[in-house]
Short mmCIF file of C-alpha atoms (C1' of nucleotides) in Angstrom, two decimals:
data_model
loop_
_atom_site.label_atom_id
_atom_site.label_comp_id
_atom_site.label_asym_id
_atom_site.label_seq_id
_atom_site.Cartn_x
_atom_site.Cartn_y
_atom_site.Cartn_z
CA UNK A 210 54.08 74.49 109.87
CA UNK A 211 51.24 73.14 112.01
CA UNK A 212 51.88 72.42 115.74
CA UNK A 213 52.20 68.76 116.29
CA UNK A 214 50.01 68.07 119.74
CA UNK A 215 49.70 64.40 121.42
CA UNK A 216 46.63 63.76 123.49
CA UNK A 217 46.98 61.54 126.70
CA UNK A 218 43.66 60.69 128.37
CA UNK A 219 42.30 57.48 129.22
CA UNK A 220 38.77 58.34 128.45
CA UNK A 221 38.86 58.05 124.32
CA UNK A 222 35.56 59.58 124.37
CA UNK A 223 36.96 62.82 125.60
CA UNK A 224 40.19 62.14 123.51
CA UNK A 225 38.32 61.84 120.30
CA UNK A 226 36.62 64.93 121.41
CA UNK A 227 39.47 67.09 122.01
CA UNK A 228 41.26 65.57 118.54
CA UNK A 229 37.74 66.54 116.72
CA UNK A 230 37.72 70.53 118.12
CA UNK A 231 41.40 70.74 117.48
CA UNK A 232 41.59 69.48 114.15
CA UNK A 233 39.04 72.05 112.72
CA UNK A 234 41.77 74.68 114.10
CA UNK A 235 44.26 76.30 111.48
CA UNK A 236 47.96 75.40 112.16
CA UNK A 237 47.28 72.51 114.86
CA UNK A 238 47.62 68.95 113.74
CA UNK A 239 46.67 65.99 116.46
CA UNK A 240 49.82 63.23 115.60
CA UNK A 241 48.67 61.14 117.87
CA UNK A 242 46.36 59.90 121.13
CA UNK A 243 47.94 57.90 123.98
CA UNK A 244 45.41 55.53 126.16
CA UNK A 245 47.39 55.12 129.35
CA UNK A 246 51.05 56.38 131.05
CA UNK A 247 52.90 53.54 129.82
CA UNK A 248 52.51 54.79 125.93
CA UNK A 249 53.45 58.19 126.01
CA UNK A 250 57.23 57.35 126.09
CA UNK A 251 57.83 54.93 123.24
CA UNK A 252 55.16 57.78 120.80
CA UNK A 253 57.74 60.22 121.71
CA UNK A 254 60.16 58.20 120.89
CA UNK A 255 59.31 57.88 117.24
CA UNK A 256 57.30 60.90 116.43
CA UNK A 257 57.75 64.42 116.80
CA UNK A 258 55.17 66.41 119.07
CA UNK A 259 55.37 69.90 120.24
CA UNK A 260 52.51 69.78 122.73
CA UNK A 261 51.12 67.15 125.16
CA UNK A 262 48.11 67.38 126.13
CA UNK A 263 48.54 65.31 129.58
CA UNK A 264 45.18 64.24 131.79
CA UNK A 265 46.73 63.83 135.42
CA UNK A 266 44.74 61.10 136.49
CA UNK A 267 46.10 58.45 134.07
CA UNK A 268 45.94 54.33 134.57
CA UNK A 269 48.97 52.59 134.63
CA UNK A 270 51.43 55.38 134.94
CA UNK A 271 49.90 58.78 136.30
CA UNK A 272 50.20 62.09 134.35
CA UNK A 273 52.73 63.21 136.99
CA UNK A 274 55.18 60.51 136.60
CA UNK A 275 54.67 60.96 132.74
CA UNK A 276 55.28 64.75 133.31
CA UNK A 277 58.74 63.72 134.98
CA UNK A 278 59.58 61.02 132.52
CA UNK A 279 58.61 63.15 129.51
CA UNK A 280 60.97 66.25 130.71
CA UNK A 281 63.91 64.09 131.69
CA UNK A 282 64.27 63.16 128.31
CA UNK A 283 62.87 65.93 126.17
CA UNK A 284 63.12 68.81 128.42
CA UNK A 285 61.29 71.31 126.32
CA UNK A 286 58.69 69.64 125.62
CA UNK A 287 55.49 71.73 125.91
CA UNK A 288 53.32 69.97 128.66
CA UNK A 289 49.61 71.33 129.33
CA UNK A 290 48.30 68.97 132.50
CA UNK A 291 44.46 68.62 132.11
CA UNK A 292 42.37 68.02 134.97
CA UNK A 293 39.01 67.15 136.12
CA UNK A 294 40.21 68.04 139.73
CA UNK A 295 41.24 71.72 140.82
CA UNK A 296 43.66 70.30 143.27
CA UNK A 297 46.66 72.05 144.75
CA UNK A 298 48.55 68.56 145.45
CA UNK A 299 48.54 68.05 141.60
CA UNK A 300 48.93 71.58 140.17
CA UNK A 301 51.80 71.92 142.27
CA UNK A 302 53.23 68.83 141.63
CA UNK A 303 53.46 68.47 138.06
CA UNK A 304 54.61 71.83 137.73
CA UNK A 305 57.18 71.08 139.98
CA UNK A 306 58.25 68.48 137.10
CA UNK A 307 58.12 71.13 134.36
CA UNK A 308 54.31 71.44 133.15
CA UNK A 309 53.69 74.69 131.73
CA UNK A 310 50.50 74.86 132.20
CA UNK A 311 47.21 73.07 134.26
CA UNK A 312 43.46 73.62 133.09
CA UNK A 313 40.51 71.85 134.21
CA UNK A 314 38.09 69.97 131.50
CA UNK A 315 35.44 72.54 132.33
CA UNK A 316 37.11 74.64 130.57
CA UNK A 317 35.70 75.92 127.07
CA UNK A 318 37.19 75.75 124.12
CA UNK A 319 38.20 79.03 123.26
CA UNK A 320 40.09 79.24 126.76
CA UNK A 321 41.68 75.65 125.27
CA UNK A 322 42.85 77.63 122.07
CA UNK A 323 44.59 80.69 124.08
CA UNK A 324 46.09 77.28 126.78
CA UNK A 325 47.83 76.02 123.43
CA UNK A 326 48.56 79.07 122.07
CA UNK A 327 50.02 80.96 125.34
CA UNK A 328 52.27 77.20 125.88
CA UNK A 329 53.46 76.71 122.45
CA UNK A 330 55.23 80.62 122.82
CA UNK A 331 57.27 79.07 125.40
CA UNK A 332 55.05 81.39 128.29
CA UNK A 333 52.61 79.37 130.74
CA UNK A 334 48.94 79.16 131.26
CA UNK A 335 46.59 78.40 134.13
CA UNK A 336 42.36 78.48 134.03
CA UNK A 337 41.56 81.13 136.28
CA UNK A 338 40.17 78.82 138.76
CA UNK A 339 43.70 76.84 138.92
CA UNK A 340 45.34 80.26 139.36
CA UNK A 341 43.20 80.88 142.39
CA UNK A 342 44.26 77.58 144.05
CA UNK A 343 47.98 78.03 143.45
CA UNK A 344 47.79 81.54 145.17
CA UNK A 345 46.19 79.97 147.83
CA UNK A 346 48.96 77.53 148.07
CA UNK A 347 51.39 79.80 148.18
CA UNK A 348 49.61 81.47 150.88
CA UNK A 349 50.21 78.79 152.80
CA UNK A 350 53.44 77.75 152.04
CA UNK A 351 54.03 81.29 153.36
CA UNK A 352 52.01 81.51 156.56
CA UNK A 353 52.53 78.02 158.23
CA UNK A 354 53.70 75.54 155.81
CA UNK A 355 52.58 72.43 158.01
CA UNK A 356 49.11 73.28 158.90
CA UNK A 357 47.90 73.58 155.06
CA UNK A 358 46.38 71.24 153.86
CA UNK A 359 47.62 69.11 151.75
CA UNK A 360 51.33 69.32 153.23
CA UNK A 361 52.78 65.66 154.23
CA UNK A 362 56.12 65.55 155.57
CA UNK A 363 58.36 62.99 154.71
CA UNK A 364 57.52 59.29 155.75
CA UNK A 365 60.31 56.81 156.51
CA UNK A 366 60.20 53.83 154.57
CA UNK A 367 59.50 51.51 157.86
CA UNK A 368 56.46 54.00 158.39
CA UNK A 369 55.63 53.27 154.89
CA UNK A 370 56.09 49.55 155.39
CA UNK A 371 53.62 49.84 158.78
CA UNK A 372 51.46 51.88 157.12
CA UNK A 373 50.61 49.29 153.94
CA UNK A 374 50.10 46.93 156.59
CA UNK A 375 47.73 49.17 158.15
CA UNK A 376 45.93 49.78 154.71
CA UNK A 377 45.87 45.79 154.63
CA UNK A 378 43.61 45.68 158.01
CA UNK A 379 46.41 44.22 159.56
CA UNK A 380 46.07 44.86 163.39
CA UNK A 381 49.25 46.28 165.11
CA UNK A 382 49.91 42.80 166.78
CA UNK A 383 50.04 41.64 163.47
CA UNK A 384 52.46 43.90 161.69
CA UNK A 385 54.80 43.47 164.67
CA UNK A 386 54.90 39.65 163.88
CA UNK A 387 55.15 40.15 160.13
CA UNK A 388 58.08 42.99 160.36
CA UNK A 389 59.64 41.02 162.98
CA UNK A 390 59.66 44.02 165.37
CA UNK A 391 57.64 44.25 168.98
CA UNK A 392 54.26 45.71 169.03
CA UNK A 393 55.34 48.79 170.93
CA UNK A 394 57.71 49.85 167.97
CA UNK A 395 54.98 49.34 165.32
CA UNK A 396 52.87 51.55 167.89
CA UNK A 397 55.83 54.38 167.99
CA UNK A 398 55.36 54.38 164.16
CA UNK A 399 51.87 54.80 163.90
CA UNK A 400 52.10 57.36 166.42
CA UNK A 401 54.78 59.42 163.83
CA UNK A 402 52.34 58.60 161.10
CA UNK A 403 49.18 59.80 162.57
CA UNK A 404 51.45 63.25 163.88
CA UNK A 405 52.52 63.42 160.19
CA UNK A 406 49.10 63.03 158.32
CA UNK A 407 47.97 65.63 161.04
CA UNK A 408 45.03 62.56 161.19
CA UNK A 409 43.11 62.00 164.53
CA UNK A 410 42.92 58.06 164.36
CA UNK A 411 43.58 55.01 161.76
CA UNK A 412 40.22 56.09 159.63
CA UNK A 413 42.01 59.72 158.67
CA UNK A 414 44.97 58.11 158.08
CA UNK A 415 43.75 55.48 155.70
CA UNK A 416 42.32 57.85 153.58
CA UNK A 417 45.20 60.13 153.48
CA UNK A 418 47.31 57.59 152.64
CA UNK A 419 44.80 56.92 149.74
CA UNK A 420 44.08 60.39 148.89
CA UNK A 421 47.78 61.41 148.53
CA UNK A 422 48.90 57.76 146.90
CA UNK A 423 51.50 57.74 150.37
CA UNK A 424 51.55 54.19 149.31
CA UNK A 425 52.99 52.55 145.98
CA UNK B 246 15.45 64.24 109.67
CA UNK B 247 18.40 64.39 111.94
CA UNK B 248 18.47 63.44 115.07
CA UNK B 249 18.57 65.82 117.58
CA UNK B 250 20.95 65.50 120.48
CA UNK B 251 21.22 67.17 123.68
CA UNK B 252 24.57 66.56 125.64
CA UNK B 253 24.64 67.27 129.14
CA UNK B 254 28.22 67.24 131.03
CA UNK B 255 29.44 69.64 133.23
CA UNK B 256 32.93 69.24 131.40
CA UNK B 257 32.44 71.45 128.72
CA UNK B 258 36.06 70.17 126.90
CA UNK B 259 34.55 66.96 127.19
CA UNK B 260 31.03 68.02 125.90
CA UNK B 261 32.50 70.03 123.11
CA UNK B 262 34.60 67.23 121.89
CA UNK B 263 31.60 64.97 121.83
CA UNK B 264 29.39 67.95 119.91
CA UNK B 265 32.13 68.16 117.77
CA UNK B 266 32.38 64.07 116.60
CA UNK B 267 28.42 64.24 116.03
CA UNK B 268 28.20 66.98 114.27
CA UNK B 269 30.44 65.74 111.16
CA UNK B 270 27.86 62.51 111.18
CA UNK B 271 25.24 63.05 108.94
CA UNK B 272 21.69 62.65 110.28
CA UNK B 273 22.64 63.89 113.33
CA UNK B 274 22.36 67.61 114.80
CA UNK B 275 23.84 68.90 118.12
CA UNK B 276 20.72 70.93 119.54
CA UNK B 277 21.83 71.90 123.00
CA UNK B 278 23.89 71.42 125.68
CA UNK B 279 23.70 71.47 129.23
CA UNK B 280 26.27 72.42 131.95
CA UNK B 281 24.53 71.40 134.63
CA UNK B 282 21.69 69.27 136.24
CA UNK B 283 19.04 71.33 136.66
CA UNK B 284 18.88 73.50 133.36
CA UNK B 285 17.80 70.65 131.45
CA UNK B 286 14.17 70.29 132.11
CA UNK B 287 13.84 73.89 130.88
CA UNK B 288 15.74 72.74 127.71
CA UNK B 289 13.33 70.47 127.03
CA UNK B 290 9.98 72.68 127.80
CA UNK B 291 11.50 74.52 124.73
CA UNK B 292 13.09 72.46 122.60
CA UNK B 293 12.48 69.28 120.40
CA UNK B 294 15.23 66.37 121.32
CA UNK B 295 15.52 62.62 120.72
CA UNK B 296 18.55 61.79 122.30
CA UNK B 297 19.59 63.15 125.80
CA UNK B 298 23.62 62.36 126.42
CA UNK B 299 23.55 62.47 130.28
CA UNK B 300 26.41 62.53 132.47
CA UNK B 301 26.07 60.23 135.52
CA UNK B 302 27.36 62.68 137.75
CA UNK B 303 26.63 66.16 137.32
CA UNK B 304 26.71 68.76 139.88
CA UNK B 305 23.77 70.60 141.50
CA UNK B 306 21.48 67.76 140.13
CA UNK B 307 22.68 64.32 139.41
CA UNK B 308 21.99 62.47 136.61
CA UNK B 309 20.03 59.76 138.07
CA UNK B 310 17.61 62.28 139.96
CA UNK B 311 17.37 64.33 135.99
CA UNK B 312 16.76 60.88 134.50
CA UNK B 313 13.91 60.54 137.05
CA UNK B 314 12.40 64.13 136.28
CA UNK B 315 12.96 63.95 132.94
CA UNK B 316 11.09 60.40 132.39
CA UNK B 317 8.62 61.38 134.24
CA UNK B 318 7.61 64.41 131.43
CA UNK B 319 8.58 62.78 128.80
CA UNK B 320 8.06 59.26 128.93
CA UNK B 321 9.29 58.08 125.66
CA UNK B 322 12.48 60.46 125.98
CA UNK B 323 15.44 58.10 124.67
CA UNK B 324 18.05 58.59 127.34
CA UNK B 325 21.65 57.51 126.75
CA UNK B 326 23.64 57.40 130.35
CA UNK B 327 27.29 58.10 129.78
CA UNK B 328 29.51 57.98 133.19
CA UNK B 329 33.44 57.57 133.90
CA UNK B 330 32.78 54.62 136.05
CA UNK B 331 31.37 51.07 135.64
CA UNK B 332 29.68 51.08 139.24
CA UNK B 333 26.84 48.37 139.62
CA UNK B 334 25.00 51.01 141.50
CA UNK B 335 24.91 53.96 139.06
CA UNK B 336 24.05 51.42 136.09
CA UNK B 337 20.98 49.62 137.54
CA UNK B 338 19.90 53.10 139.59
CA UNK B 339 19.41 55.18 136.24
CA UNK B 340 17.86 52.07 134.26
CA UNK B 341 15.60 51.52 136.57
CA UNK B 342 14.63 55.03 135.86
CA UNK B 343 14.02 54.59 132.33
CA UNK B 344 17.55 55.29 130.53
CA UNK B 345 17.60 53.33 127.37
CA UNK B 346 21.69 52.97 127.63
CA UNK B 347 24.68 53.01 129.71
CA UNK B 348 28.13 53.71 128.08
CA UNK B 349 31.81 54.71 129.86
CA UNK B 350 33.40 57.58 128.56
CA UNK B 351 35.97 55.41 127.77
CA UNK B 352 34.09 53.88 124.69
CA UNK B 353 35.54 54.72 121.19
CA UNK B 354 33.18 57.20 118.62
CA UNK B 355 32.36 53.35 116.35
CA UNK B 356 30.24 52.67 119.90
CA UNK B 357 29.44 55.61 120.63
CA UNK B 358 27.84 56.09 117.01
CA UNK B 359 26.77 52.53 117.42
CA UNK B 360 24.88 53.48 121.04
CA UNK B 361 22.95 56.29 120.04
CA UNK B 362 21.33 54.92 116.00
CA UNK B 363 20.13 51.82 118.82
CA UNK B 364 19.11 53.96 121.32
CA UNK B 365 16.78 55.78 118.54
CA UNK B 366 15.75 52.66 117.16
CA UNK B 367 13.80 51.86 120.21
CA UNK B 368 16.18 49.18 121.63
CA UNK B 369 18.89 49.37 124.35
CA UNK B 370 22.81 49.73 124.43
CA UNK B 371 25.73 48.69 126.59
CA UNK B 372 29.29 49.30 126.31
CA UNK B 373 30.42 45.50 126.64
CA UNK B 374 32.02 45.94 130.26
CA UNK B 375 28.61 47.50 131.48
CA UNK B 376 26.92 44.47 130.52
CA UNK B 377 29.70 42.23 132.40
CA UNK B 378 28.95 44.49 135.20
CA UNK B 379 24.56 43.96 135.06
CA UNK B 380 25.35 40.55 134.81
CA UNK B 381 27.32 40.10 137.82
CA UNK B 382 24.94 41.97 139.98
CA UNK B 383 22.13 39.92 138.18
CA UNK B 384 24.01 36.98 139.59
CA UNK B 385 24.23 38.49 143.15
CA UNK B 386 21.11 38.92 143.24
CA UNK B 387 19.83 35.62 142.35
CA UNK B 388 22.38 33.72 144.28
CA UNK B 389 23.22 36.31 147.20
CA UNK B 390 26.15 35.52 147.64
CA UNK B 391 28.68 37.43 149.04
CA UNK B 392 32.05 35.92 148.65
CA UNK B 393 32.88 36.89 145.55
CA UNK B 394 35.42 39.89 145.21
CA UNK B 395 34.36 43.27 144.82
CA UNK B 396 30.88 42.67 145.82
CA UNK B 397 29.36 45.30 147.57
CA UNK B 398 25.63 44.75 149.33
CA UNK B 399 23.55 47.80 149.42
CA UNK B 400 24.71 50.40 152.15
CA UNK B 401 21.67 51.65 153.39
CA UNK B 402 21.03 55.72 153.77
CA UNK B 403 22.21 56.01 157.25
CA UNK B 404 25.26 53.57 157.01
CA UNK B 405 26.22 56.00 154.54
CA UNK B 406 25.77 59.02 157.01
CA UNK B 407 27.95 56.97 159.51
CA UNK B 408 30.58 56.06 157.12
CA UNK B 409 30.71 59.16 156.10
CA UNK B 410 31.61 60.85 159.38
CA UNK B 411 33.96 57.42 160.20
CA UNK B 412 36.16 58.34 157.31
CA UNK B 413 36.45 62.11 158.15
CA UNK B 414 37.48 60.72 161.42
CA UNK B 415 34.97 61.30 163.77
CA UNK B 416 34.52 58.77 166.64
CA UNK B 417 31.24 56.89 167.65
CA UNK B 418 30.83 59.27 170.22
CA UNK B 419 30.60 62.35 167.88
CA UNK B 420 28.83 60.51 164.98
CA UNK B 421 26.24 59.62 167.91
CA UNK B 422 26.41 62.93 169.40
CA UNK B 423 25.89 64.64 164.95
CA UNK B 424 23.16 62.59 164.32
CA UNK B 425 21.50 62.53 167.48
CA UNK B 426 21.42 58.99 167.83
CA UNK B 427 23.35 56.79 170.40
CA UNK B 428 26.39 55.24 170.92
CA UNK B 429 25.36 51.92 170.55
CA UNK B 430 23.06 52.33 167.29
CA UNK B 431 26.24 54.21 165.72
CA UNK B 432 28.32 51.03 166.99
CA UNK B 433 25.40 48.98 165.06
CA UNK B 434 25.55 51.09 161.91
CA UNK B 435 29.35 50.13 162.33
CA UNK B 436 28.90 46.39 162.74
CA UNK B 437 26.70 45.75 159.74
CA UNK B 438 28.83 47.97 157.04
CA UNK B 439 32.07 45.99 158.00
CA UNK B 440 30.10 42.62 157.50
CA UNK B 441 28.49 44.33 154.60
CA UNK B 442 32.21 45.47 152.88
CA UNK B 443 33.79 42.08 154.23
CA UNK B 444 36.41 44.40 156.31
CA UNK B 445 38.23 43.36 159.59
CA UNK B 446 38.24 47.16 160.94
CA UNK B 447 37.99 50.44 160.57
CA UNK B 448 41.32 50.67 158.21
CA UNK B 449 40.12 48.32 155.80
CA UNK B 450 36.20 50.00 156.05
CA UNK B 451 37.68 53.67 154.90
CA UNK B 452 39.78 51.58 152.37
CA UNK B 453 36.95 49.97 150.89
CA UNK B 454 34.89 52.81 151.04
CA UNK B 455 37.39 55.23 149.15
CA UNK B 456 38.00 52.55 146.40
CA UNK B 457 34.65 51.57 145.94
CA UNK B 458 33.27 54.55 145.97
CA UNK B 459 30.67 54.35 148.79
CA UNK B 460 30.19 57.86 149.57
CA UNK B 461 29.50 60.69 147.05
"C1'" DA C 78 -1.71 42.75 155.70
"C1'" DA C 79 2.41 40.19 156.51
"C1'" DG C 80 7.20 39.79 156.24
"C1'" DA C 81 11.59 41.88 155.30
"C1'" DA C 82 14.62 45.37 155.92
"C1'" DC C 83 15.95 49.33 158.54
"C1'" DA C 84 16.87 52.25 162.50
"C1'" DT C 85 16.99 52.33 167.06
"C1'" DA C 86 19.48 50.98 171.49
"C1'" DG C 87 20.87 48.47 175.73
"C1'" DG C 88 24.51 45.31 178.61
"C1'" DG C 89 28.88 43.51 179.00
"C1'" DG C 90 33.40 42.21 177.74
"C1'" DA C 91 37.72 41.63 174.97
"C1'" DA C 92 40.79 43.56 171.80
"C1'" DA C 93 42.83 47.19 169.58
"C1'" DA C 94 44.16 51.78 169.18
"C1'" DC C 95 45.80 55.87 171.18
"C1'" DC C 96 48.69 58.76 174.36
"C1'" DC C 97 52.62 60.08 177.28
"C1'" DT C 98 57.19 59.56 178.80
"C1'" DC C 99 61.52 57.82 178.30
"C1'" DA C 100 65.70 55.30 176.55
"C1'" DT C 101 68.98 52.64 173.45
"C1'" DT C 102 70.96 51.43 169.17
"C1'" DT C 103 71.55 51.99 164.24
"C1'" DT C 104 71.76 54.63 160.15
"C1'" DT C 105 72.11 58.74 157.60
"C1'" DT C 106 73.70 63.11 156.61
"C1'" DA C 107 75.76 67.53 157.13
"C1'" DT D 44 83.09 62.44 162.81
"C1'" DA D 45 79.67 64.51 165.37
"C1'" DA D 46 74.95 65.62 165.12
"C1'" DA D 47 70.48 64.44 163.37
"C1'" DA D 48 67.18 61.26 162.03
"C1'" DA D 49 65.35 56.78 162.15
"C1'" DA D 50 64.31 52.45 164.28
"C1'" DT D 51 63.83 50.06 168.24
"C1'" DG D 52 61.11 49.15 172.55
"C1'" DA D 53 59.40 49.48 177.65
"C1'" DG D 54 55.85 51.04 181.32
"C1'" DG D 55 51.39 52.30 182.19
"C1'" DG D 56 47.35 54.39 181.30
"C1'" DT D 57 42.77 56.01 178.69
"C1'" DT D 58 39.77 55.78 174.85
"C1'" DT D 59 37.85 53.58 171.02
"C1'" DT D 60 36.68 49.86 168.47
"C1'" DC D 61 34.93 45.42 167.93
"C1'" DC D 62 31.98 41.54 169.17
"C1'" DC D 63 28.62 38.91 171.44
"C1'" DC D 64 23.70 39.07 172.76
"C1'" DT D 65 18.98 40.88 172.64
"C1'" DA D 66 14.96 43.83 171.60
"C1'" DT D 67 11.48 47.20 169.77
"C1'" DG D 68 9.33 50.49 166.70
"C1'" DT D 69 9.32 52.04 161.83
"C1'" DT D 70 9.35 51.75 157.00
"C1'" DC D 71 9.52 49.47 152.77
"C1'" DT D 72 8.06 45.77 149.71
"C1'" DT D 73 5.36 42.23 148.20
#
DNA sequence: AAGAACATAGGGGAAAACCCTCATTTTTTA
DNA sequence: TAAAAAATGAGGGTTTTCCCCTATGTTCTT
C-alpha cells in the first residue's frame, strides 16, 4: 500500500512541485496539500496520512505550533519539518514537539526520497547541514548554556506586557501611564529584559523580540 | 518547438518541483537549471533558452544584478521574475531591468502556465497581487504621499549602512566611528530614516525595518 | 547646465534610555 | 509554609537618542 503524505507549505508553487516529484515515485501517494496552519488539523481529521510534510515558516499558525497540535492528537504521526532556514531555534524546537526529521529546501531530491523513506521506518532524518547545527547546539547547551546564541530565558508576562509596548514605540513614560505602574518599575523591567536578550540597548532588543516571536 | 526553460533557484526542492510540473506540459522542455547567481551567464553562452525562471533572491548574485547582466547580452531574453515576496522594491527594480514578469511563489501551476505562454508571446505577466502592489507605488509616486500605511520612501545606500549597524545595536558613536563619518551626520542619517519609516524612535525604526524588509 | 537628492557636519538643548544600588510587597512554587 | 521569583519603586547619575537649526560639497537626474 502506498504511503499517504500531506504537504503543508504556503508557497503552492513549491507545493505543486513537491506533489509533482513525489507522485512519479512508486509506493508514495500525495492525499492532500494544506495552504496555511489553520488547515492541517481538520485534513487530519478526515483523511488518513502517514507523512507530513511540514514547512516551518507557515501563515496563520506556524509549522511549530502545527507540529505540537498534530502530535497531541495523533502522536505517531510521521512529521518531516522543511525549511528554508538552517536555524537551531527551529530545529530544536519542533523536534522538541516530536518532528522526526528537519531538511532544508536546498535539498535534492534524491536526499528527499531517503528523508521519507528513513521517517516512514519509524527512524529520523536530518540534511547534513541541519545535523551540523544541532551538534553545534548541543555544544552549547553543554559549554555555557546562556551565552549561545539563541538561548532566551524565560520572560515574565509583565516583561512581556512592557516589552509589546516597547515594540509599539511607546516611550517608557508612556507604558508607565498605560500599565498604571511608575516609570521607574517599567525601567526595572526593561533593565531584566535587555539582561535577558543579552541585547545592549532597545534596537537589539526589538529585533530579538522579532526574531524569536518573544511576542504573540 | 518547445519552449525551452531555464529555472534558476537556489532551492533545488523548489526548482525540482517546478521542472517537474513543466515537464508533463507539452511544448515545453526543462533545459537547465541553475543553483546559483552567477552560473547562469555561462548557461546561456552555451545553451539555447527562451524562458529564464529567476529567483529574486539568489545567493552569491542576486537576481536583479543577473537580470541586469543577462539583458544586457541578450536583449530580447524573456525573463520571468519569480520571488517569495510582493516588495514594491524588488518588483519595479528587476522590471526596470528588462524582466518581462513578476510572479510569487505562491501562484498556483494554471498561472504559472498562464505566465510563461504570455511571457513567450511577447507581452507581460503579473500575479494579480503584484499588480495591486505596481499600482500602489504608481500612485505614490504620482501623488507622494506618504500617509498611507505601509509606504516606504526610498532608503538611500548609506541610510541603509546606518540602519544596518542601528539594528545590530551599535550606537551613533560606533556607527560614526565604522564608517568614518561623524556623530552628527550618523545622527542625520538617523533623523531622515525615522521621518522616512514614519517611526517615533529607535524601537519602532528596527521594527519597521525587520518587517519591511529594509536591509538584505 | 541647473536643480534635486544625497552625504556631510556643526551647535545646542530636551527627552529618553541606560546603569547602579537598594528596598518593599505580592505571587508563585518547591 | 518558607524560600524563590516577580512586581513594585526610589535616588542619582551617565550616555544616548531625538529634535531644532543651519550649511556646504558631491552626485544624480533631467
Amino acid at each position: 500500500m502506498a504511503t499517504k503524505i500531506l504537504i503543508a507549505d504556503d508557497h503552492s508553487m513549491f507545493a505543486d512541485g513537491i506533489e509533482s516529484i513525489l507522485n512519479r515515485q512508486d509506493g508514495i501517494e500525495v492525499v492532500g496539500k494544506c495552504y496555511d496552519g489553520i488547515s492541517i488539523m481538520p485534513f487530519l481529521k478526515e483523511n488518513e496520512v502517514d507523512i507530513i510534510l511540514l514547512d516551518v515558516n507557515l501563515p496563520e499558525k506556524n509549522g511549530i505550533e502545527v507540529c505540537k497540535e498534530v502530535i497531541a492528537s495523533f502522536p505517531d504521526m510521521n512529521i518531516l519539518a522543511i525549511s528554508m532556514f538552517n536555524q537551531e531555534s527551529y530545529v530544536s524546537e519542533i523536534l522538541k514537539f516530536g518532528a522526526k526529521g528537519y531538511i532544508l529546501k536546498n535539498t535534492g531530491q534524491e536526499e528527499l526520497m531517503q528523508a521519507i523513506q528513513t521517517i516512514e521506518g519509524g527512524k529520523t532524518f536530518f540534511s547534513k547541514d541541519v545535523t551540523q547545527t544541532i551538534m553545534r547546539g548541543l555544544m552549547n547547551d553543554r559549554k555555557s548554556s546562556s551565552k549561545s546564541e539563541g538561548f532566551i530565558p524565560k520572560i515574565t508576562r509583565r516583561e512581556k506586557e512592557v516589552l509589546k509596548l516597547i515594540v509599539q514605540e511607546f516611550t517608557t513614560q508612556e507604558i508607565g501611564e498605560k500599565l498604571f505602574i511608575s516609570l521607574k518599575t517599567v525601567e526595572s523591567h526593561r533593565s531584566s529584559l535587555l539582561a535577558k536578550v543579552n541585547a545592549r540597548n532597545t534596537a537589539g532588543l526589538v529585533r530579538i523580540a522579532l526574531e524569536k516571536k518573544l511576542i504573540d
